[in-house]
Tab-separated table of C-alpha atoms in Angstrom:
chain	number	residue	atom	x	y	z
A	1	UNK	CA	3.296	-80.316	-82.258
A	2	UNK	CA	6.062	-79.095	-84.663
A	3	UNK	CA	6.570	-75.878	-82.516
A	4	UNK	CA	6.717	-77.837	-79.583
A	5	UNK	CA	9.559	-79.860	-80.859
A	6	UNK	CA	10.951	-76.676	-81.767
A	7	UNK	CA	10.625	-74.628	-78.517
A	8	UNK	CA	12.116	-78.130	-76.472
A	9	UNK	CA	15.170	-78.541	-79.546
A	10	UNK	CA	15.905	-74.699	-78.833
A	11	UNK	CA	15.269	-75.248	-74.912
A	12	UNK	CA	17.661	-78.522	-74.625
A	13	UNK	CA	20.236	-76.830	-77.213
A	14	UNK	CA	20.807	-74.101	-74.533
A	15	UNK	CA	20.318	-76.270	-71.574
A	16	UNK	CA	23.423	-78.615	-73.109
A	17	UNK	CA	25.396	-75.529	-74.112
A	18	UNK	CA	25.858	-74.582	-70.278
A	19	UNK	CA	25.934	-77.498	-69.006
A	20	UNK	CA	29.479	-78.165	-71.319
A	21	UNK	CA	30.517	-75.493	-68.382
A	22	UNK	CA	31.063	-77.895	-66.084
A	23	UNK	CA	33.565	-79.528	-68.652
A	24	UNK	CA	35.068	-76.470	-70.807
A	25	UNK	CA	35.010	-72.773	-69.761
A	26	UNK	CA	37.123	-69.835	-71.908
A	27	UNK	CA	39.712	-69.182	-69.051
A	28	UNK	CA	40.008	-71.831	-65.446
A	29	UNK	CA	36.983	-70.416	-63.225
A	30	UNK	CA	38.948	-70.910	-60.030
A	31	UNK	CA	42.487	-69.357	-61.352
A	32	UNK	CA	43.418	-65.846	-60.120
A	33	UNK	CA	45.036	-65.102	-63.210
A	34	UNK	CA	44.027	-61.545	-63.694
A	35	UNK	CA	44.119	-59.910	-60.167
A	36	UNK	CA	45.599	-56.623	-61.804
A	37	UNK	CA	42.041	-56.701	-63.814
A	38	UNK	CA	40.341	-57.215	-60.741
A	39	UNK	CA	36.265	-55.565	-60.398
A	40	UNK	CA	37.144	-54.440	-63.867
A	41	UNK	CA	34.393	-53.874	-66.929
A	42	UNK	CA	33.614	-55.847	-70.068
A	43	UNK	CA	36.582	-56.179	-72.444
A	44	UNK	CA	36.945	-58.252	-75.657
A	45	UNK	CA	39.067	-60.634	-73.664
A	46	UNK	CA	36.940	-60.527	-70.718
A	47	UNK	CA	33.450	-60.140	-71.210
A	48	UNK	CA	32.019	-60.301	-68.351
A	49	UNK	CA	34.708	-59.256	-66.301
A	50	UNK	CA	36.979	-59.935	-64.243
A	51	UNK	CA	35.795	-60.261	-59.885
A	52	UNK	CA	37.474	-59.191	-57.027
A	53	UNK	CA	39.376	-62.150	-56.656
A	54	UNK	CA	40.592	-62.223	-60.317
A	55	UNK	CA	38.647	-64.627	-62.036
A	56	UNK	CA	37.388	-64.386	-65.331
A	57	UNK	CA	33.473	-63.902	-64.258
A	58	UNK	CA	32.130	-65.127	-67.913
A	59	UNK	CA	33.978	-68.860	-67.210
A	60	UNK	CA	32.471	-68.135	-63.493
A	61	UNK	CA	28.848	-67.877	-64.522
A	62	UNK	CA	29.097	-70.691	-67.146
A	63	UNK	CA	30.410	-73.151	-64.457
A	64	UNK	CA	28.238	-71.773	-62.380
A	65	UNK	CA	24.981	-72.265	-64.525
A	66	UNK	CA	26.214	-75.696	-65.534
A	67	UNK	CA	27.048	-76.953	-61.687
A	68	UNK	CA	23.377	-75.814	-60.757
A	69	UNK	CA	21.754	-77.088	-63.489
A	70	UNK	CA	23.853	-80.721	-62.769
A	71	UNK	CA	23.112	-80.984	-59.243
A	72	UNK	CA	19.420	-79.370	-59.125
A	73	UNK	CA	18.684	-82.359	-61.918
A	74	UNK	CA	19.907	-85.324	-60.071
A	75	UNK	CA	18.400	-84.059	-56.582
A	76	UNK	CA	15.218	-83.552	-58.447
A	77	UNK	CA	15.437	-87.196	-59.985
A	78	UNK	CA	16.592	-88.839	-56.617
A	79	UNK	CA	13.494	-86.776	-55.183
A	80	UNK	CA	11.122	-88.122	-57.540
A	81	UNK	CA	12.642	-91.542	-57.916
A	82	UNK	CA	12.465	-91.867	-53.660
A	83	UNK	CA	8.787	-90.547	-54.041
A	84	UNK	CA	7.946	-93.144	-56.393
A	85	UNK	CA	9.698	-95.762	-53.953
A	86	UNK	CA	7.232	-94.527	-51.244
A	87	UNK	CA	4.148	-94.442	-53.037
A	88	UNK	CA	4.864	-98.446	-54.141
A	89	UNK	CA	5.784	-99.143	-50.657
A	90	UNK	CA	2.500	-97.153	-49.146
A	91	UNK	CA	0.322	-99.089	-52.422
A	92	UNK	CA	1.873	-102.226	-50.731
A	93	UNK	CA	3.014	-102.159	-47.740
A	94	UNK	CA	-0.213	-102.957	-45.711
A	95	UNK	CA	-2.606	-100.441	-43.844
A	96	UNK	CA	0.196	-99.979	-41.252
A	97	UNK	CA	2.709	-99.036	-43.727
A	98	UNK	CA	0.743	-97.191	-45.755
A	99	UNK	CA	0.129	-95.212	-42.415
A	100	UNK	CA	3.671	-94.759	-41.635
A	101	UNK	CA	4.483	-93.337	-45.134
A	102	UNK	CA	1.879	-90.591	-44.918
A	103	UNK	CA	3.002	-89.577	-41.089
A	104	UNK	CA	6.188	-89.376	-42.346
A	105	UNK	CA	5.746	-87.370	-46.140
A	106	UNK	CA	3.519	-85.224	-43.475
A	107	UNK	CA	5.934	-84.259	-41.307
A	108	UNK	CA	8.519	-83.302	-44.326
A	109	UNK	CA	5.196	-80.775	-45.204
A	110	UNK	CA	5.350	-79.326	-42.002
A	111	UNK	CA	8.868	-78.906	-42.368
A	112	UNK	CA	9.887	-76.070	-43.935
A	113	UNK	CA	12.503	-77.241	-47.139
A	114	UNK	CA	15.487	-74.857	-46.361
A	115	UNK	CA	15.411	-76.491	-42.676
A	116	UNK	CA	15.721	-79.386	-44.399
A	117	UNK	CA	19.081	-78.655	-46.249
A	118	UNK	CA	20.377	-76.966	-43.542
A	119	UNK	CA	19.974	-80.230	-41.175
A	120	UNK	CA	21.050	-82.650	-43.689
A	121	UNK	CA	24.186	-80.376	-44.404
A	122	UNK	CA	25.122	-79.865	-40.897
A	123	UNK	CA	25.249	-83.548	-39.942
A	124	UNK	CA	27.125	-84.423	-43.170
A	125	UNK	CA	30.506	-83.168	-44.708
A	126	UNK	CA	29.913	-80.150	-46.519
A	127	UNK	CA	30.254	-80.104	-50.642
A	128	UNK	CA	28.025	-81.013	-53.293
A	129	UNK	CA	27.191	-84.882	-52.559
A	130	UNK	CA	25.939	-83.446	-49.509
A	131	UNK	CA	23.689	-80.350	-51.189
A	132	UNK	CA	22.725	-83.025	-53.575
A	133	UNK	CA	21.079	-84.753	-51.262
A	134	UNK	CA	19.625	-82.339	-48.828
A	135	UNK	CA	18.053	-80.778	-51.978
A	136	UNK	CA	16.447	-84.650	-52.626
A	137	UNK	CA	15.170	-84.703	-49.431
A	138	UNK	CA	13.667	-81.606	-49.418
A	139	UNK	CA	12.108	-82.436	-52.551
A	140	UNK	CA	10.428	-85.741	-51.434
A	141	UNK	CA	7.523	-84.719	-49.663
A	142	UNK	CA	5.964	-82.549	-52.620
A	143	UNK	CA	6.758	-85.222	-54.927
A	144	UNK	CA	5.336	-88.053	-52.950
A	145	UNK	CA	1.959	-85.769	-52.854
A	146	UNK	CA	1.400	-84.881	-55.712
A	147	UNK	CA	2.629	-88.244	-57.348
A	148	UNK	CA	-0.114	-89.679	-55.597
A	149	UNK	CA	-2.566	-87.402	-56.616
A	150	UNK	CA	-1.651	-87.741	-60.728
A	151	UNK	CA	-1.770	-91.798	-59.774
A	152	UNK	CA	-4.298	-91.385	-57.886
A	153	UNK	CA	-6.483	-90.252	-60.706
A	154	UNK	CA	-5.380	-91.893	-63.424
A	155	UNK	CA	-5.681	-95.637	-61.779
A	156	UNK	CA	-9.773	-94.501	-61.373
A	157	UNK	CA	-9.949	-93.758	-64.873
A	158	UNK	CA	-12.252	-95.816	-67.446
A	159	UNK	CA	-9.596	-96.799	-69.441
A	160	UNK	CA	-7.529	-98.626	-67.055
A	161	UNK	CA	-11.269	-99.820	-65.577
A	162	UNK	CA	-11.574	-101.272	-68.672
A	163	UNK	CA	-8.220	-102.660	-69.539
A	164	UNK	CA	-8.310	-103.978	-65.656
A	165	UNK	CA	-12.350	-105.676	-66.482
A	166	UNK	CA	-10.738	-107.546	-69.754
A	167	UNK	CA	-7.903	-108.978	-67.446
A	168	UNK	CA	-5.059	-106.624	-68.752
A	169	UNK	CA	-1.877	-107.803	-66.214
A	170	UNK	CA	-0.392	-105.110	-63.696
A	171	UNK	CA	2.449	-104.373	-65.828
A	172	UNK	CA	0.518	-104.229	-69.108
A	173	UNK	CA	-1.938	-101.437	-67.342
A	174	UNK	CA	1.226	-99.730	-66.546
A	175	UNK	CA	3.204	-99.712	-69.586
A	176	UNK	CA	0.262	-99.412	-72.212
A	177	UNK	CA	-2.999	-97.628	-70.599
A	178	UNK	CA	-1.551	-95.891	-67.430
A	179	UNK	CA	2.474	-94.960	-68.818
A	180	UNK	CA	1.232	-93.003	-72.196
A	181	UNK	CA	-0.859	-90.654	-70.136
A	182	UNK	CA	0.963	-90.011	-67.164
A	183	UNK	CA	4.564	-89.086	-68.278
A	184	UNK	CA	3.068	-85.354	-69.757
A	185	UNK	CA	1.626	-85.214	-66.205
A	186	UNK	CA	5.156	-86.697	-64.600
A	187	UNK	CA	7.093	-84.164	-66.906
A	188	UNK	CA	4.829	-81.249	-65.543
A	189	UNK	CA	5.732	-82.517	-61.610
A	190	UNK	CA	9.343	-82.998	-62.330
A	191	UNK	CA	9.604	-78.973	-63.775
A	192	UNK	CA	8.499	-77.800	-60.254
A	193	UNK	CA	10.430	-80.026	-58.435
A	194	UNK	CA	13.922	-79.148	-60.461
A	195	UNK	CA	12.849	-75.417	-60.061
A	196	UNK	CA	12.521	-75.586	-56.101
A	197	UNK	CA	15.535	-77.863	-55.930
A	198	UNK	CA	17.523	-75.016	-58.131
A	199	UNK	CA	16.462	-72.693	-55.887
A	200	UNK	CA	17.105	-74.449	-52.487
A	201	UNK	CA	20.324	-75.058	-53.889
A	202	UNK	CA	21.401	-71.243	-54.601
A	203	UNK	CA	20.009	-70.632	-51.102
A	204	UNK	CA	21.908	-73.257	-49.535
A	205	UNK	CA	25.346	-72.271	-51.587
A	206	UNK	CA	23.896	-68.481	-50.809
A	207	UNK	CA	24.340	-68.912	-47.177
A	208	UNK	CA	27.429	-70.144	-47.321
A	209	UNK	CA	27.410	-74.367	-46.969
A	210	UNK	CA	28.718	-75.168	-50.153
A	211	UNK	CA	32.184	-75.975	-48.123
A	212	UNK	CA	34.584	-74.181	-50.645
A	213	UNK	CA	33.587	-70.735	-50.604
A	214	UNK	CA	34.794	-70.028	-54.218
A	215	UNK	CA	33.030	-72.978	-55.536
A	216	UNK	CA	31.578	-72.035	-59.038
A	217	UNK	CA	27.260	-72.326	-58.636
A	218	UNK	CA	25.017	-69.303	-58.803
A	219	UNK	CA	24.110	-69.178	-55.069
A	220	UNK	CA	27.599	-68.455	-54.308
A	221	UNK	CA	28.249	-66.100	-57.045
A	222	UNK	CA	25.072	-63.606	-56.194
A	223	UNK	CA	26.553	-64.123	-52.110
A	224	UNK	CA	30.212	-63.343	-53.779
A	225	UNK	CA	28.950	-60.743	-55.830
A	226	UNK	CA	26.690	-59.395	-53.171
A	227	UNK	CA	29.866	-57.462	-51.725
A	228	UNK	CA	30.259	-55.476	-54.376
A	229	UNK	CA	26.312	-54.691	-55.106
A	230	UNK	CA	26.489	-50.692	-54.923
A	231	UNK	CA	30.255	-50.442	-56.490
A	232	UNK	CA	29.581	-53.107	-58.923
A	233	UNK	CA	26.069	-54.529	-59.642
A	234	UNK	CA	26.978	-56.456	-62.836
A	235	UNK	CA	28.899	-59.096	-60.684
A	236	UNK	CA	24.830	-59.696	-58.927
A	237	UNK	CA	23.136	-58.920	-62.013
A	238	UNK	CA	24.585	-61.955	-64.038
A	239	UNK	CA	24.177	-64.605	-62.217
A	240	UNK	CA	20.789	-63.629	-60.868
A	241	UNK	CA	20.012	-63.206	-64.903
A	242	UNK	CA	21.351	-66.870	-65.412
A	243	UNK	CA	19.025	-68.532	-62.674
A	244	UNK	CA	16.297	-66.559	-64.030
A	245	UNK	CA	16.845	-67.568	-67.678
A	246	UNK	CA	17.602	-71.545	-66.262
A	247	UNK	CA	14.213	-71.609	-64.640
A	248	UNK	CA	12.357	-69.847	-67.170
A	249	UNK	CA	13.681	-72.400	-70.071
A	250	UNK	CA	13.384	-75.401	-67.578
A	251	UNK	CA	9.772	-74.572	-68.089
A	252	UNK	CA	9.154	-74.263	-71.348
A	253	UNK	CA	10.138	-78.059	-71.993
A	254	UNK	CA	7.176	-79.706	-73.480
């Protein structure tokens, strides 16, 4: 228990630190203030760099990290938040509604999730409300599944059989017999969903929608930095090191 607190302390510590990118970086991530520096090595006033367009590439990564991690979290939420939505509405909706919901979560299945993105982001005005969502909706129809598998079982469990036989209230099943076991389980299913909308969010910024090119989030950086790949790997290396390390630490959370 203790080193679990410890390992999500450490985890959320680091998480917070990058995420302060999006508010603070050393130098402006989007000022060409160093363009006589440009594709240059570490220094002690640059250590990361500096790209091809000038930037300081340290302040680039760190906004970078911190816009991903912001916008892969709330399209994750709305995902899960949406899939909850359905599963109530399927629950009560009625056999026809129920119906509907499941054609529908099917078809997003069949549908493969960077299609998704793409279509959402072509029909809407390119930038990150728009990647937000296309990375939500993408999201939905593994979280509606498997939030209806974890309720699924839990609902059939003796406990709640037993707090449902002594006349327990809907809300008191939830909130004391069904809540305390299924948020570990809900934790769990929101990890996978933040790391596939992280990663449909570099791809989407990867191939270019992000509607300003130079727009600080990893996806872009590895496509930015993809120019210079045999003259310059570092400018691929760190930002593909900084998804990496966002992922891995997204799953240690306890």
């Amino acid at each position: 228990m203790r080193e679990g607190r410890w390992i999500n302390g450490v985890v959320l510590g680091a998480l917070a630190a990058l995420l302060l990118g999006t508010l603070w970086t050393p130098y402006d991530p989007y000022e060409q203030a160093f363009f006589d520096l440009r594709i240059s090595g570490s220094s002690g006033a640059h250590w990361l760099g500096v790209d091809r367009l000038g930037q300081d590439y340290l302040s680039r990564i760190w906004r970078g990290a911190g816009n991903s991690i912001l916008f892969a979290f709330l399209g994750s939420a709305a995902a899960l938040l949406v899939s909850a939505l359905l599963l109530g509405l399927e629950r009560l909706g009625g056999a026809a509604v129920g119906k509907s919901v499941r054609g529908l979560v099917s078809f997003g299945i069949a549908m493969p999730a960077i299609f998704v993105g793409l279509l959402v982001v072509t029909f809407m005005e390119r930038g990150a409300a728009a990647l937000t969502i296309a990375i939500g909706v993408a999201g939905v129809p593994f979280g509606f599944r498997q939030l209806r598998v974890l309720w699924s079982e839990l609902n059939a469990t003796a406990y709640v059989e037993a707090s449902r036989a002594v006349g327990g209230s809907v809300w008191h099943r939830f909130w004391f017999t069904i809540w305390p076991n299924l948020w570990p389980q809900l934790l769990g299913l929101w990890k996978l969903v933040f790391a596939f909308a992280l990663l449909e969010l570099s791809a989407l910024t990867f191939l270019g929608l992000a509607g300003d090119p130079n727009w600080a989030e990893l996806g872009t950086l590895l496509r930015e930095g993809q120019k210079l790949l045999l003259n310059s790997p570092a400018f691929v290396i760190w930002p593909g090191v900084a998804l990496c390390s966002v992922l891995g630490m997204v799953q240690l959370l306890r």
